[in-house]
Coordinates of C-alpha atoms in Angstrom, one line a residue:
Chain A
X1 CA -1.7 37.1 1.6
X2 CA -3.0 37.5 -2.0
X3 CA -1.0 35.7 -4.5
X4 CA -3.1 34.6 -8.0
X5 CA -2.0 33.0 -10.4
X6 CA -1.1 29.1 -10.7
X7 CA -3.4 25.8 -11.5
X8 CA -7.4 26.2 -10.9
X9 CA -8.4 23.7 -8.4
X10 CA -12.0 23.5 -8.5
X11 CA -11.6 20.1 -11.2
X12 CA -12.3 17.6 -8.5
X13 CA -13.8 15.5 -5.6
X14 CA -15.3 17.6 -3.3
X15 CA -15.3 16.4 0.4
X16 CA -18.0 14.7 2.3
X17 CA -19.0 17.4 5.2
X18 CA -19.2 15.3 8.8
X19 CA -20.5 16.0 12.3
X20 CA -16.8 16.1 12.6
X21 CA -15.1 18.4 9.8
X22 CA -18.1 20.8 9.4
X23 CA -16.5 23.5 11.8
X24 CA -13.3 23.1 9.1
X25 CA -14.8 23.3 6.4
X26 CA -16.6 26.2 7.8
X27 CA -14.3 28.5 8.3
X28 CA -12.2 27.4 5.5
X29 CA -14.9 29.3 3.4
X30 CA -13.8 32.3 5.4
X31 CA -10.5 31.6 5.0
X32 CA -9.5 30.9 8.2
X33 CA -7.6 27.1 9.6
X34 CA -9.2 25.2 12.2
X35 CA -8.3 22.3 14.4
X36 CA -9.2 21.0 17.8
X37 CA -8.2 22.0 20.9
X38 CA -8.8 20.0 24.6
X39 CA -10.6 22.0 26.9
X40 CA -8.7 19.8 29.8
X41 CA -5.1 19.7 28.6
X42 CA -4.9 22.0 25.6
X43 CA -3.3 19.2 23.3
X44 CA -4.1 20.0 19.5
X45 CA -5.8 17.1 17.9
X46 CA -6.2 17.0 14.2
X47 CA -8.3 15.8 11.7
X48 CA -11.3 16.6 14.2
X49 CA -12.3 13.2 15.3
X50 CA -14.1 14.6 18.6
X51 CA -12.0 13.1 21.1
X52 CA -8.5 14.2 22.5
X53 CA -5.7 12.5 21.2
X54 CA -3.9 12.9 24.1
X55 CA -5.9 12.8 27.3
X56 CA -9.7 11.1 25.5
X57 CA -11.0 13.9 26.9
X58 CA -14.6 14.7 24.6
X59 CA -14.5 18.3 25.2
X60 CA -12.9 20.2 22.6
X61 CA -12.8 23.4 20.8
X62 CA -12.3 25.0 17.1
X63 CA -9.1 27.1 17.1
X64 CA -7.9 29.0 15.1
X65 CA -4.2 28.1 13.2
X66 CA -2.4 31.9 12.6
X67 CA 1.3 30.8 12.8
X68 CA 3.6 30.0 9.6
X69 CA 3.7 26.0 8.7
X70 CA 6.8 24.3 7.4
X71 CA 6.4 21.7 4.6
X72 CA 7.0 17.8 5.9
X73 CA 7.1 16.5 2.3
X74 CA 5.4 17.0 -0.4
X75 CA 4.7 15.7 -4.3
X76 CA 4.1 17.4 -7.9
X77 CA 1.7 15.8 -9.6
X78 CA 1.8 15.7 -13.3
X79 CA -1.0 13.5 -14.3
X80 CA -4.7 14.3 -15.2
X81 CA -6.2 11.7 -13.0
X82 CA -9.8 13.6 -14.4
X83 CA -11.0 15.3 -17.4
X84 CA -10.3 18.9 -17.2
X85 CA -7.9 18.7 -14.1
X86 CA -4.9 21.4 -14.6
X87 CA -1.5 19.9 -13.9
X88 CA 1.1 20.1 -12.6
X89 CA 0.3 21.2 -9.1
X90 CA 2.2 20.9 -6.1
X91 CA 0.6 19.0 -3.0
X92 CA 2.3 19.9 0.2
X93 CA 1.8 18.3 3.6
X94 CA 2.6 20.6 6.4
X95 CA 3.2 20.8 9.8
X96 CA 2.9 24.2 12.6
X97 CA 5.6 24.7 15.2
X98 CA 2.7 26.3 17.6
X99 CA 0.1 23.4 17.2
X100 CA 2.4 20.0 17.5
X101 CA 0.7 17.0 16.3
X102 CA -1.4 18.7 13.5
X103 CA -0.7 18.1 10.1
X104 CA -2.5 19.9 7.0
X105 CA -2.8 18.8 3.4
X106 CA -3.2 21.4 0.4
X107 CA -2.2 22.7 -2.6
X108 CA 1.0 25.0 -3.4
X109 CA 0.3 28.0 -5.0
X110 CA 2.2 31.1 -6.1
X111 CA 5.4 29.4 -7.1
X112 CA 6.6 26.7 -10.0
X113 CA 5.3 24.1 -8.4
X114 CA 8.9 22.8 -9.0
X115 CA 9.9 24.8 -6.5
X116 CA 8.3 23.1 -3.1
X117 CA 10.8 22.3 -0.9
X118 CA 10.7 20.6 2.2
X119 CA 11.2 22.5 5.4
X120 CA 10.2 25.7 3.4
X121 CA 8.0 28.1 5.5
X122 CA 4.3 28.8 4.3
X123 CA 1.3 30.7 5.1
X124 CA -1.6 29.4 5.7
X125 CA -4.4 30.3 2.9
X126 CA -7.3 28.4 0.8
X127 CA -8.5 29.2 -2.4
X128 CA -11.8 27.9 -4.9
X129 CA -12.1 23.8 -4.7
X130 CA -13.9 21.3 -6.0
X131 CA -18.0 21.5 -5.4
X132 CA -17.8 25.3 -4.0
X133 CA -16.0 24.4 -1.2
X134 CA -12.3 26.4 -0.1
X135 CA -9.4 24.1 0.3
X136 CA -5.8 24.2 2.1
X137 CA -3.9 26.3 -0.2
X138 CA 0.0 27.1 1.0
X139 CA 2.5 29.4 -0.1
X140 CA 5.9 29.1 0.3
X141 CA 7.6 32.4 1.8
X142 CA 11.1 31.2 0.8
X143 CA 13.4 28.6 -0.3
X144 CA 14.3 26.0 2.4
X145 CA 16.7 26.9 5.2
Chain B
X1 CA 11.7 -21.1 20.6
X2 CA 8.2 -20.6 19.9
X3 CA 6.5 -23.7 18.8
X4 CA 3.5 -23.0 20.8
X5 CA 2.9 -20.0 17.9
X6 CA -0.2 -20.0 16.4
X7 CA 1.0 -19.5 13.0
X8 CA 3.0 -22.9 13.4
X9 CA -0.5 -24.6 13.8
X10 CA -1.3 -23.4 10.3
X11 CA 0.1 -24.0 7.2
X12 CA -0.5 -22.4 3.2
X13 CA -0.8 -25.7 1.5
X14 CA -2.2 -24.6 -1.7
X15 CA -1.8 -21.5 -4.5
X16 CA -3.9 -21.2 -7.4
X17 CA -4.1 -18.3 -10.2
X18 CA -6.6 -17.6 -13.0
X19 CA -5.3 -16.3 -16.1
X20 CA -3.6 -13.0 -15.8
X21 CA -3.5 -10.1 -17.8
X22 CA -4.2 -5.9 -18.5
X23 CA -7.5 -7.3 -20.2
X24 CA -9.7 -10.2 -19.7
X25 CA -12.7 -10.6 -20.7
X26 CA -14.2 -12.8 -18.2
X27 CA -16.3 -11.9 -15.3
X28 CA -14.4 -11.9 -11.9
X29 CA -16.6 -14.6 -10.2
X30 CA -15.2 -16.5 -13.3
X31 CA -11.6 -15.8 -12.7
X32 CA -12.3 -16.5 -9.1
X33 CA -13.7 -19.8 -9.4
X34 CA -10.9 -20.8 -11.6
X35 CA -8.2 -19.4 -8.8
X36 CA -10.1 -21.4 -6.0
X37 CA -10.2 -24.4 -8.1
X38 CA -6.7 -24.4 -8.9
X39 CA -5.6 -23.8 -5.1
X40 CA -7.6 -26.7 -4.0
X41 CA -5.8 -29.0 -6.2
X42 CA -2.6 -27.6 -6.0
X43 CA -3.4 -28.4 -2.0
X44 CA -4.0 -32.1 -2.6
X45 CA -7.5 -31.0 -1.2
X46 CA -10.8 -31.0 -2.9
X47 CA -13.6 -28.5 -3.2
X48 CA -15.6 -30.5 -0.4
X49 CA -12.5 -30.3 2.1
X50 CA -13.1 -26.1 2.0
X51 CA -14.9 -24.8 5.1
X52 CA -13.6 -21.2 5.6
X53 CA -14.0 -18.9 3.2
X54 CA -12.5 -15.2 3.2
X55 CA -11.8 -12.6 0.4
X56 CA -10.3 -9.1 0.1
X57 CA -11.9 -6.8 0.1
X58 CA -15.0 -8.4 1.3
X59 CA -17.9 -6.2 1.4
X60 CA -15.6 -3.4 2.3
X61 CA -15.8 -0.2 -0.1
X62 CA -13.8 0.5 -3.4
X63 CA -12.3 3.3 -3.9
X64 CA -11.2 2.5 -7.4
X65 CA -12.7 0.8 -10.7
X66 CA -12.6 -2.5 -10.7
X67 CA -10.8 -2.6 -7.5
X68 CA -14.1 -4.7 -6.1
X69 CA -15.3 -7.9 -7.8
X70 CA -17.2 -10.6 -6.9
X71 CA -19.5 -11.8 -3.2
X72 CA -18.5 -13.7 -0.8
X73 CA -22.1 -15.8 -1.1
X74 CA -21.9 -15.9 -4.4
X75 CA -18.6 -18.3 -4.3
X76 CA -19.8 -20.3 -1.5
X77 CA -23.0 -20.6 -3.5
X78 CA -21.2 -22.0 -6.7
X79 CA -19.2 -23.9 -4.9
X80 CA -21.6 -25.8 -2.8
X81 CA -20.1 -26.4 0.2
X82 CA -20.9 -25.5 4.2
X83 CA -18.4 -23.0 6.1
X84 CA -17.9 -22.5 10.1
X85 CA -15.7 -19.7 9.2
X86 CA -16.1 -16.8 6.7
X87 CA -13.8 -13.5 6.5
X88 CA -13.7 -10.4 4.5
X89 CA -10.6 -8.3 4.9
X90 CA -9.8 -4.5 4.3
X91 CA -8.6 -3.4 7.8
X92 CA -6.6 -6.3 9.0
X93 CA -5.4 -6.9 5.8
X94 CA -1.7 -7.5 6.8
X95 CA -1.5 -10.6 5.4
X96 CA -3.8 -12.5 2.8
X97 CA -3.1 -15.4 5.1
X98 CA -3.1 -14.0 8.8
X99 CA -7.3 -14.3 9.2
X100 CA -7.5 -17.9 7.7
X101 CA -4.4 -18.7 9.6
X102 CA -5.9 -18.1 12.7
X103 CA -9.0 -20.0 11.6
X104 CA -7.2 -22.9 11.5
X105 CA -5.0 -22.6 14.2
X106 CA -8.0 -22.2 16.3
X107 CA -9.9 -25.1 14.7
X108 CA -13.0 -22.5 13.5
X109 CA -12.1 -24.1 10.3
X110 CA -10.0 -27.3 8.6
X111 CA -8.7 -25.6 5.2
X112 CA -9.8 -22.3 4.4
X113 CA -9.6 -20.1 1.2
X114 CA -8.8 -17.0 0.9
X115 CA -8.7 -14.9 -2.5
X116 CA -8.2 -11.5 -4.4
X117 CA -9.9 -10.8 -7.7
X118 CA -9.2 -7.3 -9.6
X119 CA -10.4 -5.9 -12.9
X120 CA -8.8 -3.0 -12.7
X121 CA -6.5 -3.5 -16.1
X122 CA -10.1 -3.3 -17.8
X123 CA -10.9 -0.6 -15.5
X124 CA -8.3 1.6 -16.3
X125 CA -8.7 0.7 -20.4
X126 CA -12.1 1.6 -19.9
X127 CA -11.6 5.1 -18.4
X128 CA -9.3 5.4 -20.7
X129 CA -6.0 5.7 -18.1
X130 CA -5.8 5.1 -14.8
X131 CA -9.0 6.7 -12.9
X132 CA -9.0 8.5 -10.0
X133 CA -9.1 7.1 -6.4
X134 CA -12.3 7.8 -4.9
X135 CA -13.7 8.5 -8.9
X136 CA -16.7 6.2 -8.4
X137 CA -17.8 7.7 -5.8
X138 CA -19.3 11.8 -6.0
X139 CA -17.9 12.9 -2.2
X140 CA -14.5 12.3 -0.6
X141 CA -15.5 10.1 2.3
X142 CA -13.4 9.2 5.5
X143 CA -9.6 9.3 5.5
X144 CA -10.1 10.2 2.1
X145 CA -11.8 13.8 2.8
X146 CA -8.3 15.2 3.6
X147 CA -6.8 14.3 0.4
X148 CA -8.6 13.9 -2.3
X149 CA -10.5 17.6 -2.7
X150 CA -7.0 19.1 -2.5
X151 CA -5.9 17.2 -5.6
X152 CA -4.3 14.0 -4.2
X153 CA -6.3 12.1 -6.5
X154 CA -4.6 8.5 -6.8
X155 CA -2.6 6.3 -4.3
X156 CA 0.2 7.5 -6.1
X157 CA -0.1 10.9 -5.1
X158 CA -0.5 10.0 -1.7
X159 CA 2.7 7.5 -1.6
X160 CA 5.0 9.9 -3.8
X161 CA 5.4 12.7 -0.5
X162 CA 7.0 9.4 1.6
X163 CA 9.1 8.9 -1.4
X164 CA 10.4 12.9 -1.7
X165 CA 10.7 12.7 2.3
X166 CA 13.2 9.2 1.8
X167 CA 15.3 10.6 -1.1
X168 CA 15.6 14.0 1.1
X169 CA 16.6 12.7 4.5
X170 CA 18.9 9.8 3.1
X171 CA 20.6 11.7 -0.3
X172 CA 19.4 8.5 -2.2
X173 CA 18.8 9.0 -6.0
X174 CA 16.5 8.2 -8.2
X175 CA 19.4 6.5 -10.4
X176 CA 20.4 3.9 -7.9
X177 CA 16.8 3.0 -6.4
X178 CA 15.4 2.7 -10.3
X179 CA 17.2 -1.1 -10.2
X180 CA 14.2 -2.6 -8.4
X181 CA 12.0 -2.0 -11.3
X182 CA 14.7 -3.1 -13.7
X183 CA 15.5 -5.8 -12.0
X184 CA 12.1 -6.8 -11.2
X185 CA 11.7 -6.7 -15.1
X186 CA 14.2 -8.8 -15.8
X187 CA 12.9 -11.5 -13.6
X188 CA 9.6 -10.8 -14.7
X189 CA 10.9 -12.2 -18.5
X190 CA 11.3 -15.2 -16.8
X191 CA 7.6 -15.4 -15.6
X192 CA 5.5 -16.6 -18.4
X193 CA 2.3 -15.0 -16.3
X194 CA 3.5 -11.6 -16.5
X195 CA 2.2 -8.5 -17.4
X196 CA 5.5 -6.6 -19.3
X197 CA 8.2 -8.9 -20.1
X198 CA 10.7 -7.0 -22.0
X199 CA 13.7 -5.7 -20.7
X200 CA 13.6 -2.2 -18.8
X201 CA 16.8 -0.1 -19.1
X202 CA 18.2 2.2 -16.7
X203 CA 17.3 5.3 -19.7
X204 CA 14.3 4.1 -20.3
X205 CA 13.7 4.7 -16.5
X206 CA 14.6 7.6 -16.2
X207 CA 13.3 9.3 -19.1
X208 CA 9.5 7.9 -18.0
X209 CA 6.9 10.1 -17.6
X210 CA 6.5 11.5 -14.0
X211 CA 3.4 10.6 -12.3
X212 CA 3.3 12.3 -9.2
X213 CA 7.0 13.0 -8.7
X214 CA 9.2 11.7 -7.5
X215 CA 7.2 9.0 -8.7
X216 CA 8.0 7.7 -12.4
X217 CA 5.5 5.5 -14.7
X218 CA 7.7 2.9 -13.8
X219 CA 7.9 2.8 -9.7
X220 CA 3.6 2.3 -10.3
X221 CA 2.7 -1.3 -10.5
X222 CA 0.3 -2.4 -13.2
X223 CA -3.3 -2.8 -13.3
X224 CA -4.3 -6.4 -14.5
X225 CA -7.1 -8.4 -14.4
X226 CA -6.7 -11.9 -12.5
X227 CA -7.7 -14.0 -9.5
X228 CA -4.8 -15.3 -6.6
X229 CA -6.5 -18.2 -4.2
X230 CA -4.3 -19.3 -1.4
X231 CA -5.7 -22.9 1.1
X232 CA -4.5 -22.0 4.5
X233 CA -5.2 -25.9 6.6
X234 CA -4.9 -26.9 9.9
X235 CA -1.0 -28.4 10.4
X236 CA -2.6 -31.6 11.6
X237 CA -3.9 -32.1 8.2
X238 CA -0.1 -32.1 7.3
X239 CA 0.1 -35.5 6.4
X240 CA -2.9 -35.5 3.8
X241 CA -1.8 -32.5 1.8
X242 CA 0.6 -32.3 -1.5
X243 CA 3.5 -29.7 -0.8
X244 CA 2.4 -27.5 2.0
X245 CA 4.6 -24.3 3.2
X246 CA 5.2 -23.9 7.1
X247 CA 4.6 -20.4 8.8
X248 CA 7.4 -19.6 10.5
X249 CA 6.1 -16.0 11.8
X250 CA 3.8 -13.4 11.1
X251 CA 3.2 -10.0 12.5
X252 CA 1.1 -7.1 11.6
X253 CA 1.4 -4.0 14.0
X254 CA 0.4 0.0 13.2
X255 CA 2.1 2.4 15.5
X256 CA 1.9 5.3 14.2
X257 CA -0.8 7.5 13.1
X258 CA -3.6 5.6 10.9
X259 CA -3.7 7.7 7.5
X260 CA -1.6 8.2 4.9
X261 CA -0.4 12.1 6.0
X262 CA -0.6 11.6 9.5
X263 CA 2.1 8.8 9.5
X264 CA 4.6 10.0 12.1
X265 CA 8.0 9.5 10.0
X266 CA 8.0 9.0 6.8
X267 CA 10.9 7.5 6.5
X268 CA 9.9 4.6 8.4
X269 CA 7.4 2.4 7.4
X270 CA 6.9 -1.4 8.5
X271 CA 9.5 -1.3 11.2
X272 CA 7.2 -1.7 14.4
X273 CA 6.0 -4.9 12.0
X274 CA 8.9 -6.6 11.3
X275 CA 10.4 -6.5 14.7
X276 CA 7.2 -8.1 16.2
X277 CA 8.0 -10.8 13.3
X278 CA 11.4 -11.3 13.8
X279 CA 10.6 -11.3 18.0
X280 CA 8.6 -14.7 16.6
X281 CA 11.4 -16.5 14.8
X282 CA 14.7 -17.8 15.6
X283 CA 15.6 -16.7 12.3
X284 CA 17.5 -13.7 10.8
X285 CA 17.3 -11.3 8.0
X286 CA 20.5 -13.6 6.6
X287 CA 18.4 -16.3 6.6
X288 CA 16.5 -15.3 4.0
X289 CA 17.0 -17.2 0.9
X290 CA 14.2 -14.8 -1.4
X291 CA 11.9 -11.9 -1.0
X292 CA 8.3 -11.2 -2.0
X293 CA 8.0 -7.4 -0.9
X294 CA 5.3 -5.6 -1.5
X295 CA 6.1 -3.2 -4.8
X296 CA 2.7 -1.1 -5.6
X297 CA 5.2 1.1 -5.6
X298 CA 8.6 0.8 -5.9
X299 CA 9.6 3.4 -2.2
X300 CA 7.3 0.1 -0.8
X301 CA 9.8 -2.1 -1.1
X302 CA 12.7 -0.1 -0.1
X303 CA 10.8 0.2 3.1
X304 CA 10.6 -3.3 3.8
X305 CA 14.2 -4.0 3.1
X306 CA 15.1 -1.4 5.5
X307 CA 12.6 -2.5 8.0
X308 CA 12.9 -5.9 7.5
X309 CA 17.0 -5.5 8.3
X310 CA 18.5 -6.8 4.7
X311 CA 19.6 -3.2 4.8
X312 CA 20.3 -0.6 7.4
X313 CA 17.8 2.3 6.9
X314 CA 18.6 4.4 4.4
X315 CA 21.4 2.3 2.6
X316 CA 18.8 0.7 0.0
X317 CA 20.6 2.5 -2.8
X318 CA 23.3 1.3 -2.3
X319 CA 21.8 -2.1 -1.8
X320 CA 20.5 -2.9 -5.2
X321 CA 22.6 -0.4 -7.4
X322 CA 23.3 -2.3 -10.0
X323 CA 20.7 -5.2 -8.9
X324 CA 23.5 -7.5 -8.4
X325 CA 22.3 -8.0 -4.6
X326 CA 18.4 -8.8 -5.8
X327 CA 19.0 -11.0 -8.8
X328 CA 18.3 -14.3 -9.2
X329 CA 21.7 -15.4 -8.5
X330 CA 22.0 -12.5 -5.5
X331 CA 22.1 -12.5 -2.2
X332 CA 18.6 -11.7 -1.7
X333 CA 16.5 -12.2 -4.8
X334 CA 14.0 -9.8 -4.8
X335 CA 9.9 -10.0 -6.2
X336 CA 10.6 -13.2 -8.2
X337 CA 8.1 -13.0 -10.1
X338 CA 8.6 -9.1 -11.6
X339 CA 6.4 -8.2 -8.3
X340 CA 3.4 -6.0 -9.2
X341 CA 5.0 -3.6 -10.8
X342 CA 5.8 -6.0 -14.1
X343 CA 4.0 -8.9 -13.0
X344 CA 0.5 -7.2 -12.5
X345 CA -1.2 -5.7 -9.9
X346 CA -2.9 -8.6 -8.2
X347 CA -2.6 -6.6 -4.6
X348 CA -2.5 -6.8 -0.9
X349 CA 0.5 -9.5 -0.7
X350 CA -1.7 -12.2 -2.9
X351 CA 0.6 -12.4 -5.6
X352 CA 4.3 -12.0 -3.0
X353 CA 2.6 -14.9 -1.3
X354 CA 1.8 -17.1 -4.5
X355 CA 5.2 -16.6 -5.7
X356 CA 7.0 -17.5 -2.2
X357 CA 5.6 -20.8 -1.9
X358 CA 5.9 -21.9 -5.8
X359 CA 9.8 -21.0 -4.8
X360 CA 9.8 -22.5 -1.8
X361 CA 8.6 -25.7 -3.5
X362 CA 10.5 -25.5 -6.1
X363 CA 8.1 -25.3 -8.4
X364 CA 9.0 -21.8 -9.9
X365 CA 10.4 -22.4 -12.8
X366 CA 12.7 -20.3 -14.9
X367 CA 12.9 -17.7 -12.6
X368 CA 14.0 -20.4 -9.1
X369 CA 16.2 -19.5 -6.7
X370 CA 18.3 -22.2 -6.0
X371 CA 17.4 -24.0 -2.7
X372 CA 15.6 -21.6 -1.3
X373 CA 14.2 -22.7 1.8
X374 CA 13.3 -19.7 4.0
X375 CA 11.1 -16.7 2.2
X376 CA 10.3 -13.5 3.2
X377 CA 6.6 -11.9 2.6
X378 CA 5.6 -8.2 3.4
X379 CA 2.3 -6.4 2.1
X380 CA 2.1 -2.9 2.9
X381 CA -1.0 -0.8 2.3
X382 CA 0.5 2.3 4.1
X383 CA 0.3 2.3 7.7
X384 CA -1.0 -1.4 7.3
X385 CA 1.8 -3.5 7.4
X386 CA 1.9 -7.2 7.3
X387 CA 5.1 -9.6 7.3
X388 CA 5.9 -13.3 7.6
X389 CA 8.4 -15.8 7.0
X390 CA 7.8 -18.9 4.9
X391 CA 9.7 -22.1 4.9
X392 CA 10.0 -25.4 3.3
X393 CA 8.3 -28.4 4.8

């Protein structure tokens, strides 16, 4: 989905790429979500920490998140923390009905950022972060049920 | 029940505090040394008694300016003395007094100090507001990866989606929880070691700023400079020391999910904790004669008074509306002291602990509680939860 507008997100700290998180911050450049799946018992694990969080199994694969998330909770934050940082922005955590166990941090975009709500459906998207590298970027398909 | 516990081997026999403030201009080894030296005394102990040594954060990483002062070496260095027992605490920081406690208990050391220094009230003037977790360093590292490149740029930002969550699920407002910082404030006029002593009114509150709603300027405790030292001895050294402060229990369990999004419910925090503390005492929440809760934000103490039983879960707003309940003169005086957010950040439980056992002396004061002989301690850093009880001697 292509929505523009809202806050620029590139003013920032960009992450530190890991043996771990470089197959997410991969194909967060192309746009796509990624989290771990068990080769042995299928249980999502997420972040990547290269073991199974259910069954310790070692053998586990990117997969690909397509499904709409729902926001947990999330905050609007109004203060410039750095110089040149655009505010306010809405930070939402949120969770996916098809991939239990995962949760996803990103920005809110498309919408006052007022206007987060939890249990509100999203889609998954990224935009331009700090340092050149795409981050989690949500938007909200409707008001809450 | 229980005597056999190892915390009732130990007990905290001294507190000490540099001078406190949002600016001083003294180096924190300075502040430290003055901290340690007043603890000592304060103990009935002196500098040569000390053989365990342990401060937070050790040589674990800052995340924030000023955050970080000061070397473990360094202080044993000044002070001169041998140690069989040495500690620096991030992870396992429960409690300030949970590592030495077990030092002693265990005989790995007699009387051990343990001590927090910050800077970050010079910090912060410095940057010229409050800076940026993770700002000193160029790359989000760790836990801090998910957060911090997506704009969660401060501990605040990272608490305030717990707080939206609490107010959600439980229909509190933002009206009726606001009388912990007011109340906190008023006790805090009381304090003469305070960071902001004037009266905060329920307008005032809620016109503040918003930080990272729903989190206002005044649920966000204050960056200060200053040191807290706290002597943990042996209980066999009872009989040689001033005023000390028994351990009745302590506890510090993580259930859930290690990281500040992962945490399971948000609406839960501490509670695994305080039932393995309460599982240790014969004691019960009405026991509890005054409470030192963790407040680097003010949703942190809501969760312990939930989680530690003074309230069911999800009735704290209607537990201190008004702030008749957590006065002085209440049922459960609450952060004595104004608590961190208007007595000064001095972090991780340092300054809840000071405070309990000057009240538990007596000693504290303006601002006692009368006869309060059982106190209540929690620290909370997140998913890191740490709670005790205190009592008289």
């Amino acid at each position: 989905m292509q929505v523009s507008g809202g806050t620029d997100a590139t003013v920032g700290i960009p992450p530190d790429v890991t043996e771990e998180t470089e197959a997410f911050w991969t194909a967060a450049s192309e746009g796509r979500l990624v989290v771990d799946q068990c080769d042995d018992c299928s249980a999502f694990s997420f972040p990547p920490r290269g073991m199974c969080r259910t069954c310790r199994s070692r053998s586990m694969r990117s997969v690909e998140v397509t499904g709409r998330g729902r926001i947990y909770s999330y905050t609007v934050n109004y203060q410039r923390w750095l110089p040149d940082l655009e505010v306010p922005y809405a930070i939402a955590i949120v969770e996916f009905p098809g991939c239990p166990g995962v949760r996803v941090v990103g920005r809110l975009r498309g919408c006052a950022p007022e206007e987060a709500a939890i249990d509100a459906e999203v889609e998954v998207g990224f935009e331009p972060g700090p340092g050149g590298y795409a981050i989690p970027s949500f938007v909200m398909l409707g008001p809450a049920p | 029940m229980g005597h056999d516990r190892l915390e009732r081997r130990a007990v905290i026999s001294g507190v000490g505090q540099s001078v406190i403030g949002r600016q001083i201009d003294r180096s924190g080894l300075q502040l430290t040394l003055d901290a340690i030296t007043a603890a000592v005394h304060d103990a009935g102990l002196t500098i040569d008694d000390i053989d365990g040594l342990a401060m937070f954060p050790g040589g674990g990483k800052a995340n924030l300016p000023g955050y970080a002062n000061g070397n473990l070496y360094e202080v044993q260095d000044a002070l001169g003395i041998t140690t069989t027992w040495r500690q620096g605490q991030v992870e396992g920081m429960s409690l300030p007094f949970y590592g030495p406690a077990q030092a002693v208990a265990t005989g790995e050391a007699r009387h051990a100090v343990v001590w927090r220094t910050v800077k970050e009230g010079s910090a912060a003037r410095k940057a010229g507001g409050r800076p940026a977790y993770g700002s000193i360093h160029p790359r989000a590292e760790g836990p801090l990866a998910w957060l911090l490149p997506v704009g969660a740029l401060s501990p605040v930002c990272q608490v305030a989606p717990y707080a939206t969550r609490y107010l959600h699920d439980f229909g509190v407002k933002r009206e009726q929880l606001a009388w912990i910082p007011i109340t906190q404030r008023a006790h805090a006029a009381l304090n003469p070691d305070a960071v902001y002593r004037q009266p905060l009114t329920l307008d005032e509150y809620m016109g503040s700023r918003m930080i990272s709603y729903p989190i206002c300027l005044y649920d966000c405790d204050v960056p200060a400079d200053g040191s807290t030292a706290i002597v943990v001895s042996t209980s066999e050294a009872a009989g040689d020391l001033r005023s000390p402060v028994r351990i009745e229990a302590m506890a510090g369990v993580i259930d859930g999910r290690p990281a500040w999004e992962l945490l399971e419910d948000f609406t839960r925090v501490g509670y695994a904790t305080a039932q393995a503390m309460w599982s240790r005492t014969d004691l019960r929440p009405t026991d509890v004669d005054v409470a030192q809760l963790y407040d680097g934000f003010m949703i942190e103490a809501v969760w312990w008074l939930e989680a530690m039983g003074f309230c069911q879960a999800g009735e704290a707003g209607q537990f201190v509306e008004g702030g008749a309940r957590i006065a002085l003169d209440g049922q459960l005086p609450l952060n004595t002291w104004g608590g961190q957010l208007s007595g000064g950040r001095l972090h991780a439980g340092f300054g809840h602990t000071a405070e309990a056992v000057r009240q538990l002396r007596g000693e504290a004061g303006d601002r006692q509680v009368e006869g309060a002989e059982v106190a209540a301690v929690a620290n909370v850093g997140g998913f890191e939860a740490g709670a005790a009880i205190l009592t008289g001697w």
